[in-house]
Amino acid sequence: GQWSAAIDVIESVDDELGDPGSELEAEVAAIRGIATLNDPALIADFDRRRPTYVALARGDHWASHALAALLAVEAANRGRADEALAFGERALEDGRLLGERGAGAWTTPQLVGAFVQAEELDRASVVADEVEAAARASGSAFALLTALGARGWIHARRGDLVAAESELTTIFAFARDAGLLMGVTSLSFFLIDVLLERENLDEITELVEQTELGADFLNTTSGAMLLEARGRLRLLRRDNAGALDDLRAAGRIISALDFAPSFSTWRSSLALALPAASRDEALALAREELELARAGGLLRPEAIALRTLGVLEPAPAGIELLRQSVALLDATPSRLDHARSLVELGGVLRRANQRSDARAPLVAGLRLAYQCGAQRLTRRAQQELQAAGGRRPRLSTTGRDALTASELRVVRLAASGATNTEIAQELYVSLKTVETHLSRSYLKLGLAGSGSRARLVLVLDEASA
């Protein structure tokens, strides 16, 4: 996060770079680019040099692919999804990026992040698998952390919070123990939905809230990530004053970098945290976010802004906005946001004294929230449904959705062919713990007998279909 110091070093060697267009020039340019892209005090330098970065990215050496990965995440951060995908594919051409420098070195978070923010989750998942394979082959702990974090982020974006939590606990411990502050800030931001919706994660939540960054580091993208995550956690705890401070600070950094709602929907979070007396400011924030989201052309950020406006606007306008949000999310893989919009729609209808109309979206939202493993949203949906006079639907206590995060981790490893001893070593738990998790999982999955382990792959595939 000491970007200014990094630039000082880079400028001190400018005269030694050799021929224009060399690999050395491209690599130093890439490092300069990643520093300047993430610091409001330096972003003008990135924008001024961007045409040079584009030209250097056309080269045939590793650093050219690295620059393409950087340009991919820049485009994604700023809401240019098509451009992000094009640069992302350019970065992956010929397999050079992940095949060298320890599975791509610092470029891997940029690359996977570009695909996730562009809402190409299937492609992002494939790339994360490629990063993990390259990381294990090269022994790169950083790339392995990136792959696991990316997989958790993808699970969270899909609304599979149990699977996301299973990745989260492992990678947070890794980042904490290794002293990787940037890892902690990034994970807290990308996996914030897990912390907001899953219970019994107090240790990680406490780590996020107690993480401190130096003044220079705090005023960068990493600082904005930490501030936004902390602000949303404070909002959950009803510490509105602290939430407002954090979200405003995050917003100043993100706005100065010209990052789009595809990167952060901080305006919606801030709008919902504002007191009733600041309704005009809240509406202005939500409308600005909606305009920016529509300019980017991606459905999820547009739907989030519509949901925020729907909550803030009185009926019937608010109801129509929420219906639009639900309709948009129905066409995306973002099941958790879909559930949130359904529950908000039902709640607004109930408060507008349209109780019978409220029940259908509340039941749908409740079922979807439960399937996502969103424990707090599930509880809220149940309360809303009861207030609307509806009957609580039966929620399954069996099947994959009934597995805890720890059980799911053990089951997945068992399904991959790992022995109980290997699972215990992989997860740093006792053999008895593995056996207990498996026996409980078999019961929930309806498996019994000597062939249970062999049928795990089939059962998990069917549950994911």
Short mmCIF file of C-alpha atoms in Angstrom, two decimals:
data_model
loop_
_atom_site.label_atom_id
_atom_site.label_comp_id
_atom_site.label_asym_id
_atom_site.label_seq_id
_atom_site.Cartn_x
_atom_site.Cartn_y
_atom_site.Cartn_z
CA GLY A 1 0.00 0.00 0.00
CA GLN A 2 2.98 2.35 -0.04
CA TRP A 3 2.26 3.34 -3.61
CA SER A 4 4.01 6.72 -3.55
CA ALA A 5 7.21 5.08 -2.34
CA ALA A 6 6.86 2.49 -5.10
CA ILE A 7 6.58 5.23 -7.72
CA ASP A 8 9.72 6.90 -6.34
CA VAL A 9 11.66 3.66 -6.85
CA ILE A 10 10.25 3.17 -10.36
CA GLU A 11 11.13 6.71 -11.43
CA SER A 12 14.65 6.30 -10.10
CA VAL A 13 15.30 3.53 -12.66
CA ASP A 14 13.51 5.05 -15.65
CA ASP A 15 16.80 5.88 -17.35
CA GLU A 16 18.03 2.29 -17.06
CA LEU A 17 15.14 0.51 -18.75
CA GLY A 18 16.79 0.11 -22.14
CA ASP A 19 14.97 -0.20 -25.44
CA PRO A 20 11.38 1.06 -25.70
CA GLY A 21 8.96 -1.83 -25.81
CA SER A 22 11.28 -4.20 -23.94
CA GLU A 23 9.95 -6.72 -21.44
CA LEU A 24 11.63 -4.79 -18.64
CA GLU A 25 9.86 -1.58 -19.65
CA ALA A 26 6.52 -3.45 -19.77
CA GLU A 27 7.03 -5.03 -16.36
CA VAL A 28 7.99 -1.77 -14.66
CA ALA A 29 5.02 -0.13 -16.39
CA ALA A 30 2.72 -2.84 -15.02
CA ILE A 31 3.96 -2.30 -11.47
CA ARG A 32 3.56 1.45 -11.89
CA GLY A 33 0.07 0.87 -13.26
CA ILE A 34 -1.13 -1.23 -10.35
CA ALA A 35 0.18 1.36 -7.90
CA THR A 36 -1.37 4.36 -9.61
CA LEU A 37 -4.71 2.67 -10.37
CA ASN A 38 -5.39 2.15 -6.66
CA ASP A 39 -4.44 5.49 -5.13
CA PRO A 40 -6.58 8.63 -5.59
CA ALA A 41 -3.43 10.77 -5.35
CA LEU A 42 -1.87 8.90 -8.29
CA ILE A 43 -4.83 7.93 -10.49
CA ALA A 44 -4.17 10.82 -12.90
CA ASP A 45 -0.80 9.24 -13.64
CA PHE A 46 -2.53 5.97 -14.60
CA ASP A 47 -5.00 7.73 -16.89
CA ARG A 48 -2.23 9.70 -18.58
CA ARG A 49 -0.11 6.60 -19.23
CA ARG A 50 -2.96 4.24 -20.09
CA PRO A 51 -2.44 4.46 -23.90
CA THR A 52 1.17 3.36 -23.35
CA TYR A 53 -0.02 0.42 -21.23
CA VAL A 54 -2.43 -0.64 -23.99
CA ALA A 55 0.37 -0.57 -26.55
CA LEU A 56 2.75 -2.52 -24.31
CA ALA A 57 0.03 -5.12 -23.61
CA ARG A 58 0.24 -6.18 -27.28
CA GLY A 59 3.75 -7.59 -26.79
CA ASP A 60 4.63 -11.28 -26.69
CA HIS A 61 6.32 -11.55 -23.28
CA TRP A 62 5.02 -12.26 -19.77
CA ALA A 63 4.87 -8.60 -18.77
CA SER A 64 2.58 -7.82 -21.73
CA HIS A 65 0.08 -10.41 -20.46
CA ALA A 66 0.43 -8.94 -16.97
CA LEU A 67 -0.45 -5.49 -18.33
CA ALA A 68 -3.49 -6.99 -20.06
CA ALA A 69 -4.64 -8.42 -16.71
CA LEU A 70 -4.20 -4.99 -15.12
CA LEU A 71 -6.16 -3.32 -17.93
CA ALA A 72 -8.88 -5.95 -17.51
CA VAL A 73 -9.45 -5.11 -13.86
CA GLU A 74 -9.26 -1.36 -14.57
CA ALA A 75 -12.02 -1.71 -17.16
CA ALA A 76 -14.07 -3.88 -14.80
CA ASN A 77 -13.64 -1.48 -11.88
CA ARG A 78 -14.84 1.37 -14.07
CA GLY A 79 -17.87 -0.41 -15.46
CA ARG A 80 -16.64 -1.33 -18.95
CA ALA A 81 -17.47 -5.04 -18.86
CA ASP A 82 -16.93 -5.90 -22.53
CA GLU A 83 -13.50 -4.29 -22.50
CA ALA A 84 -12.64 -6.09 -19.27
CA LEU A 85 -13.46 -9.47 -20.81
CA ALA A 86 -11.41 -8.73 -23.93
CA PHE A 87 -8.33 -7.76 -21.91
CA GLY A 88 -8.88 -10.75 -19.61
CA GLU A 89 -8.82 -13.18 -22.51
CA ARG A 90 -5.77 -11.42 -23.94
CA ALA A 91 -3.99 -11.91 -20.59
CA LEU A 92 -4.70 -15.66 -20.71
CA GLU A 93 -3.54 -16.19 -24.29
CA ASP A 94 -0.83 -18.84 -24.79
CA GLY A 95 -0.87 -19.81 -21.11
CA ARG A 96 2.16 -17.64 -20.37
CA LEU A 97 0.65 -15.52 -17.59
CA LEU A 98 -0.11 -18.41 -15.24
CA GLY A 99 2.75 -20.55 -16.48
CA GLU A 100 5.46 -18.18 -15.23
CA ARG A 101 6.39 -16.15 -12.15
CA GLY A 102 4.75 -18.48 -9.63
CA ALA A 103 1.34 -18.91 -11.29
CA GLY A 104 1.11 -15.33 -12.49
CA ALA A 105 2.51 -13.60 -9.39
CA TRP A 106 0.60 -10.41 -8.48
CA THR A 107 -1.61 -10.51 -11.58
CA THR A 108 -3.93 -13.34 -10.51
CA PRO A 109 -6.24 -11.28 -8.26
CA GLN A 110 -6.61 -8.70 -11.04
CA LEU A 111 -7.47 -11.34 -13.62
CA VAL A 112 -10.08 -13.28 -11.63
CA GLY A 113 -11.56 -10.07 -10.26
CA ALA A 114 -12.16 -8.74 -13.75
CA PHE A 115 -14.26 -11.76 -14.73
CA VAL A 116 -16.27 -11.72 -11.49
CA GLN A 117 -17.05 -8.01 -11.72
CA ALA A 118 -18.07 -8.44 -15.35
CA GLU A 119 -20.61 -11.03 -14.07
CA GLU A 120 -18.98 -13.85 -16.03
CA LEU A 121 -19.02 -16.21 -13.06
CA ASP A 122 -18.63 -19.43 -15.04
CA ARG A 123 -15.54 -18.08 -16.77
CA ALA A 124 -14.21 -16.75 -13.47
CA SER A 125 -14.63 -20.21 -11.94
CA VAL A 126 -12.64 -21.84 -14.74
CA VAL A 127 -9.87 -19.26 -14.36
CA ALA A 128 -9.80 -19.76 -10.57
CA ASP A 129 -9.33 -23.51 -11.14
CA GLU A 130 -6.48 -22.78 -13.56
CA VAL A 131 -4.85 -20.47 -11.01
CA GLU A 132 -5.13 -23.11 -8.29
CA ALA A 133 -3.60 -25.80 -10.50
CA ALA A 134 -0.73 -23.48 -11.45
CA ALA A 135 -0.28 -22.43 -7.82
CA ARG A 136 0.02 -26.02 -6.60
CA ALA A 137 2.42 -26.88 -9.42
CA SER A 138 4.67 -23.91 -8.69
CA GLY A 139 4.30 -23.85 -4.91
CA SER A 140 2.98 -20.28 -4.90
CA ALA A 141 1.15 -19.65 -1.61
CA PHE A 142 0.00 -16.23 -2.84
CA ALA A 143 -1.63 -17.65 -5.98
CA LEU A 144 -3.25 -20.44 -3.95
CA LEU A 145 -4.72 -17.86 -1.57
CA THR A 146 -5.98 -15.95 -4.61
CA ALA A 147 -7.64 -19.06 -6.08
CA LEU A 148 -9.35 -20.02 -2.82
CA GLY A 149 -10.46 -16.44 -2.20
CA ALA A 150 -11.79 -16.17 -5.75
CA ARG A 151 -13.73 -19.39 -5.38
CA GLY A 152 -15.26 -18.10 -2.16
CA TRP A 153 -16.16 -14.81 -3.85
CA ILE A 154 -17.79 -16.65 -6.76
CA HIS A 155 -19.78 -18.83 -4.34
CA ALA A 156 -20.92 -15.70 -2.50
CA ARG A 157 -21.95 -13.95 -5.73
CA ARG A 158 -23.99 -17.02 -6.68
CA GLY A 159 -25.59 -17.03 -3.26
CA ASP A 160 -24.01 -20.27 -2.04
CA LEU A 161 -22.99 -18.89 1.33
CA VAL A 162 -22.30 -22.24 2.98
CA ALA A 163 -19.70 -23.06 0.33
CA ALA A 164 -18.33 -19.50 0.52
CA GLU A 165 -17.98 -19.79 4.29
CA SER A 166 -16.06 -23.04 3.94
CA GLU A 167 -13.47 -21.21 1.82
CA LEU A 168 -13.58 -18.08 3.99
CA THR A 169 -12.50 -19.70 7.25
CA THR A 170 -9.45 -21.28 5.62
CA ILE A 171 -8.21 -18.25 3.70
CA PHE A 172 -8.83 -15.72 6.46
CA ALA A 173 -6.70 -17.81 8.81
CA PHE A 174 -4.00 -18.00 6.14
CA ALA A 175 -4.01 -14.25 5.49
CA ARG A 176 -4.05 -13.43 9.20
CA ASP A 177 -1.24 -15.80 10.12
CA ALA A 178 0.89 -14.63 7.18
CA GLY A 179 0.35 -10.97 8.09
CA LEU A 180 -1.14 -10.23 4.65
CA LEU A 181 -3.05 -7.03 5.39
CA MET A 182 -4.06 -6.60 1.76
CA GLY A 183 -5.45 -10.15 1.84
CA VAL A 184 -7.53 -9.39 4.93
CA THR A 185 -8.96 -6.19 3.43
CA SER A 186 -9.77 -7.81 0.09
CA LEU A 187 -11.40 -10.88 1.64
CA SER A 188 -13.51 -8.80 4.01
CA PHE A 189 -14.83 -6.83 1.03
CA PHE A 190 -15.41 -9.62 -1.48
CA LEU A 191 -16.94 -11.98 1.10
CA ILE A 192 -18.91 -9.41 3.08
CA ASP A 193 -22.21 -11.17 2.35
CA VAL A 194 -20.95 -14.22 4.22
CA LEU A 195 -20.12 -12.11 7.28
CA LEU A 196 -23.47 -10.32 7.08
CA GLU A 197 -25.65 -13.39 6.64
CA ARG A 198 -23.87 -16.28 8.35
CA GLU A 199 -23.80 -16.54 12.13
CA ASN A 200 -20.99 -17.79 14.37
CA LEU A 201 -18.27 -15.93 12.44
CA ASP A 202 -17.51 -13.56 15.32
CA GLU A 203 -13.77 -14.23 15.22
CA ILE A 204 -13.45 -13.16 11.59
CA THR A 205 -15.82 -10.22 12.05
CA GLU A 206 -13.74 -9.06 15.00
CA LEU A 207 -10.58 -9.36 12.89
CA VAL A 208 -12.11 -7.13 10.19
CA GLU A 209 -13.26 -4.52 12.69
CA GLN A 210 -9.93 -4.41 14.52
CA THR A 211 -7.70 -4.29 11.44
CA GLU A 212 -5.84 -1.00 11.28
CA LEU A 213 -4.07 0.46 8.26
CA GLY A 214 -1.57 3.27 8.06
CA ALA A 215 -2.88 6.59 6.77
CA ASP A 216 -1.42 6.13 3.28
CA PHE A 217 -2.67 2.56 2.93
CA LEU A 218 -6.11 3.52 4.26
CA ASN A 219 -6.56 6.06 1.45
CA THR A 220 -6.26 3.43 -1.30
CA THR A 221 -8.51 0.77 -2.81
CA SER A 222 -7.58 -1.59 0.03
CA GLY A 223 -8.62 1.02 2.57
CA ALA A 224 -11.92 1.58 0.82
CA MET A 225 -12.57 -2.17 0.85
CA LEU A 226 -11.96 -2.37 4.59
CA LEU A 227 -14.01 0.74 5.32
CA GLU A 228 -16.99 -0.43 3.30
CA ALA A 229 -16.96 -3.90 4.85
CA ARG A 230 -16.63 -2.43 8.34
CA GLY A 231 -19.37 0.09 7.63
CA ARG A 232 -21.81 -2.60 6.58
CA LEU A 233 -20.96 -4.70 9.64
CA ARG A 234 -21.53 -1.67 11.87
CA LEU A 235 -24.87 -1.10 10.18
CA LEU A 236 -25.81 -4.68 11.02
CA ARG A 237 -25.00 -3.94 14.68
CA ARG A 238 -27.08 -0.74 14.50
CA ASP A 239 -23.99 1.44 14.98
CA ASN A 240 -25.33 3.90 12.43
CA ALA A 241 -22.96 6.71 13.30
CA GLY A 242 -19.91 4.50 12.81
CA ALA A 243 -21.40 3.01 9.65
CA LEU A 244 -21.98 6.46 8.17
CA ASP A 245 -18.40 7.53 8.87
CA ASP A 246 -16.94 4.40 7.28
CA LEU A 247 -19.20 4.38 4.23
CA ARG A 248 -18.64 8.07 3.51
CA ALA A 249 -14.88 7.55 3.74
CA ALA A 250 -15.03 4.51 1.44
CA GLY A 251 -17.19 6.45 -1.00
CA ARG A 252 -14.72 9.34 -1.21
CA ILE A 253 -11.91 6.97 -2.20
CA ILE A 254 -13.97 4.96 -4.69
CA SER A 255 -15.39 8.09 -6.30
CA ALA A 256 -11.93 9.64 -6.64
CA LEU A 257 -10.80 6.49 -8.47
CA ASP A 258 -13.88 6.67 -10.74
CA PHE A 259 -14.83 3.07 -9.89
CA ALA A 260 -18.33 2.01 -10.93
CA PRO A 261 -21.15 0.18 -9.09
CA SER A 262 -19.81 -3.02 -10.66
CA PHE A 263 -16.98 -2.62 -8.11
CA SER A 264 -18.94 -1.23 -5.17
CA THR A 265 -22.54 -0.34 -4.38
CA TRP A 266 -21.47 1.88 -1.47
CA ARG A 267 -24.06 4.51 -2.36
CA SER A 268 -26.89 2.07 -1.69
CA SER A 269 -25.36 1.02 1.63
CA LEU A 270 -24.91 4.65 2.66
CA ALA A 271 -28.43 5.61 1.53
CA LEU A 272 -29.95 2.89 3.72
CA ALA A 273 -27.80 3.91 6.70
CA LEU A 274 -28.87 7.57 6.61
CA PRO A 275 -31.51 8.78 9.10
CA ALA A 276 -35.01 9.71 7.96
CA ALA A 277 -34.11 13.40 8.16
CA SER A 278 -31.56 12.85 5.35
CA ARG A 279 -34.05 11.27 2.95
CA ASP A 280 -33.21 13.70 0.12
CA GLU A 281 -29.52 12.78 0.32
CA ALA A 282 -30.40 9.07 0.41
CA LEU A 283 -32.58 9.35 -2.68
CA ALA A 284 -29.89 11.32 -4.52
CA LEU A 285 -27.30 8.64 -3.74
CA ALA A 286 -29.57 5.82 -4.91
CA ARG A 287 -30.53 7.64 -8.11
CA GLU A 288 -26.89 8.39 -8.89
CA GLU A 289 -26.00 4.74 -8.38
CA LEU A 290 -28.84 3.65 -10.64
CA GLU A 291 -27.68 5.99 -13.40
CA LEU A 292 -24.09 4.77 -13.13
CA ALA A 293 -25.16 1.13 -13.01
CA ARG A 294 -27.28 1.46 -16.12
CA ALA A 295 -24.38 3.11 -17.94
CA GLY A 296 -22.31 0.01 -17.16
CA GLY A 297 -24.98 -2.31 -18.54
CA LEU A 298 -24.75 -5.02 -15.83
CA LEU A 299 -27.92 -6.33 -14.21
CA ARG A 300 -26.85 -6.94 -10.62
CA PRO A 301 -25.74 -3.38 -9.69
CA GLU A 302 -28.77 -1.94 -11.46
CA ALA A 303 -31.06 -4.26 -9.49
CA ILE A 304 -29.39 -3.32 -6.19
CA ALA A 305 -29.91 0.39 -6.90
CA LEU A 306 -33.54 -0.27 -7.84
CA ARG A 307 -34.02 -2.18 -4.58
CA THR A 308 -32.59 0.70 -2.58
CA LEU A 309 -34.87 3.21 -4.32
CA GLY A 310 -37.80 0.87 -3.82
CA VAL A 311 -37.22 0.84 -0.08
CA LEU A 312 -36.81 4.64 0.07
CA GLU A 313 -39.71 5.64 -2.20
CA PRO A 314 -43.27 5.41 -0.87
CA ALA A 315 -45.84 3.09 -2.43
CA PRO A 316 -46.91 2.63 -5.16
CA ALA A 317 -43.68 3.91 -6.77
CA GLY A 318 -41.50 1.92 -4.36
CA ILE A 319 -43.42 -1.28 -5.08
CA GLU A 320 -42.90 -0.91 -8.82
CA LEU A 321 -39.18 -0.28 -8.37
CA LEU A 322 -38.86 -3.42 -6.25
CA ARG A 323 -40.74 -5.46 -8.85
CA GLN A 324 -38.23 -4.25 -11.44
CA SER A 325 -35.37 -5.28 -9.16
CA VAL A 326 -36.84 -8.76 -8.71
CA ALA A 327 -37.36 -9.16 -12.45
CA LEU A 328 -33.77 -8.19 -13.27
CA LEU A 329 -32.28 -10.52 -10.68
CA ASP A 330 -34.38 -13.41 -11.92
CA ALA A 331 -32.17 -13.35 -15.04
CA THR A 332 -28.88 -13.47 -13.07
CA PRO A 333 -27.05 -16.10 -11.02
CA SER A 334 -27.15 -13.76 -7.99
CA ARG A 335 -29.56 -15.75 -5.84
CA LEU A 336 -28.87 -13.91 -2.58
CA ASP A 337 -29.64 -10.50 -4.07
CA HIS A 338 -32.74 -12.02 -5.67
CA ALA A 339 -33.85 -13.23 -2.24
CA ARG A 340 -33.17 -9.81 -0.72
CA SER A 341 -35.29 -8.04 -3.33
CA LEU A 342 -38.14 -10.55 -2.91
CA VAL A 343 -38.16 -10.05 0.86
CA GLU A 344 -38.02 -6.25 0.51
CA LEU A 345 -40.90 -6.38 -1.99
CA GLY A 346 -42.97 -8.49 0.37
CA GLY A 347 -42.18 -6.22 3.29
CA VAL A 348 -43.16 -3.06 1.41
CA LEU A 349 -46.39 -4.67 0.23
CA ARG A 350 -47.22 -5.71 3.79
CA ARG A 351 -46.58 -2.23 5.14
CA ALA A 352 -48.78 -0.84 2.35
CA ASN A 353 -51.57 -3.05 3.78
CA GLN A 354 -51.44 -5.41 0.78
CA ARG A 355 -50.91 -8.45 2.98
CA SER A 356 -52.25 -11.08 0.61
CA ASP A 357 -50.04 -9.78 -2.23
CA ALA A 358 -47.06 -9.74 0.13
CA ARG A 359 -47.15 -13.47 0.89
CA ALA A 360 -46.02 -14.86 -2.47
CA PRO A 361 -42.76 -12.83 -2.71
CA LEU A 362 -42.11 -13.45 0.98
CA VAL A 363 -42.49 -17.22 0.62
CA ALA A 364 -40.29 -17.20 -2.49
CA GLY A 365 -37.72 -14.99 -0.76
CA LEU A 366 -37.76 -17.16 2.34
CA ARG A 367 -37.16 -20.35 0.39
CA LEU A 368 -34.37 -18.77 -1.65
CA ALA A 369 -32.71 -17.22 1.42
CA TYR A 370 -32.74 -20.62 3.12
CA GLN A 371 -31.25 -22.30 0.06
CA CYS A 372 -28.49 -19.67 0.03
CA GLY A 373 -27.68 -20.33 3.67
CA ALA A 374 -28.50 -16.68 4.46
CA GLN A 375 -29.45 -17.22 8.10
CA ARG A 376 -30.27 -13.63 9.03
CA LEU A 377 -32.30 -12.98 5.87
CA THR A 378 -34.18 -16.24 6.41
CA ARG A 379 -35.14 -15.15 9.92
CA ARG A 380 -36.27 -11.74 8.69
CA ALA A 381 -38.35 -13.29 5.90
CA GLN A 382 -40.04 -15.57 8.44
CA GLN A 383 -40.93 -12.58 10.61
CA GLU A 384 -42.30 -10.63 7.65
CA LEU A 385 -44.34 -13.61 6.48
CA GLN A 386 -45.83 -14.09 9.93
CA ALA A 387 -46.73 -10.38 10.08
CA ALA A 388 -48.41 -10.73 6.67
CA GLY A 389 -50.56 -13.56 7.99
CA GLY A 390 -48.86 -16.25 5.94
CA ARG A 391 -48.00 -19.79 6.97
CA ARG A 392 -44.33 -20.65 7.24
CA PRO A 393 -43.38 -23.19 4.54
CA ARG A 394 -41.55 -26.37 5.43
CA LEU A 395 -37.80 -25.86 5.07
CA SER A 396 -35.70 -28.93 4.45
CA THR A 397 -33.43 -30.22 7.19
CA THR A 398 -31.87 -32.72 4.82
CA GLY A 399 -29.87 -32.54 1.59
CA ARG A 400 -26.86 -30.43 0.67
CA ASP A 401 -28.45 -27.19 1.90
CA ALA A 402 -28.62 -28.65 5.41
CA LEU A 403 -24.85 -29.20 5.59
CA THR A 404 -22.80 -26.82 7.70
CA ALA A 405 -19.77 -25.13 6.15
CA SER A 406 -17.42 -27.50 7.99
CA GLU A 407 -19.42 -30.56 6.90
CA LEU A 408 -19.42 -29.38 3.30
CA ARG A 409 -15.64 -28.95 3.30
CA VAL A 410 -15.15 -32.50 4.61
CA VAL A 411 -17.70 -33.98 2.20
CA ARG A 412 -16.11 -32.29 -0.81
CA LEU A 413 -12.69 -33.60 0.07
CA ALA A 414 -14.10 -37.08 0.64
CA ALA A 415 -15.87 -36.91 -2.72
CA SER A 416 -12.57 -35.99 -4.38
CA GLY A 417 -11.06 -39.25 -3.15
CA ALA A 418 -9.18 -38.03 -0.07
CA THR A 419 -8.94 -40.43 2.87
CA ASN A 420 -10.09 -39.41 6.35
CA THR A 421 -6.47 -38.99 7.42
CA GLU A 422 -5.71 -36.79 4.40
CA ILE A 423 -8.81 -34.69 5.11
CA ALA A 424 -7.72 -34.20 8.72
CA GLN A 425 -4.29 -33.06 7.56
CA GLU A 426 -5.73 -30.75 4.90
CA LEU A 427 -8.13 -29.04 7.33
CA TYR A 428 -5.92 -29.16 10.44
CA VAL A 429 -8.54 -31.04 12.48
CA SER A 430 -8.56 -34.37 14.32
CA LEU A 431 -9.45 -37.66 12.68
CA LYS A 432 -12.40 -37.95 15.07
CA THR A 433 -13.74 -34.59 13.87
CA VAL A 434 -13.61 -35.78 10.25
CA GLU A 435 -15.47 -38.98 11.14
CA THR A 436 -18.14 -37.02 13.03
CA HIS A 437 -18.68 -34.59 10.15
CA LEU A 438 -18.98 -37.45 7.66
CA SER A 439 -21.47 -39.42 9.72
CA ARG A 440 -23.69 -36.36 10.17
CA SER A 441 -23.38 -35.49 6.49
CA TYR A 442 -24.36 -38.99 5.38
CA LEU A 443 -27.50 -38.73 7.50
CA LYS A 444 -28.44 -35.35 6.03
CA LEU A 445 -27.72 -36.56 2.48
CA GLY A 446 -29.72 -39.76 2.92
CA LEU A 447 -26.70 -42.01 2.47
CA ALA A 448 -26.15 -45.26 4.30
CA GLY A 449 -24.10 -48.42 3.91
CA SER A 450 -20.69 -49.27 2.57
CA GLY A 451 -21.21 -47.43 -0.73
CA SER A 452 -22.01 -44.05 0.85
CA ARG A 453 -18.63 -42.48 0.16
CA ALA A 454 -18.65 -43.57 -3.48
CA ARG A 455 -22.07 -41.95 -3.99
CA LEU A 456 -21.03 -38.58 -2.57
CA VAL A 457 -19.98 -37.15 -5.95
CA LEU A 458 -23.32 -38.03 -7.51
CA VAL A 459 -25.32 -36.59 -4.62
CA LEU A 460 -23.36 -33.32 -4.60
CA ASP A 461 -23.67 -32.97 -8.40
CA GLU A 462 -27.44 -33.52 -8.23
CA ALA A 463 -27.78 -30.95 -5.45
CA SER A 464 -25.84 -28.36 -7.48
CA ALA A 465 -27.83 -28.94 -10.68
#
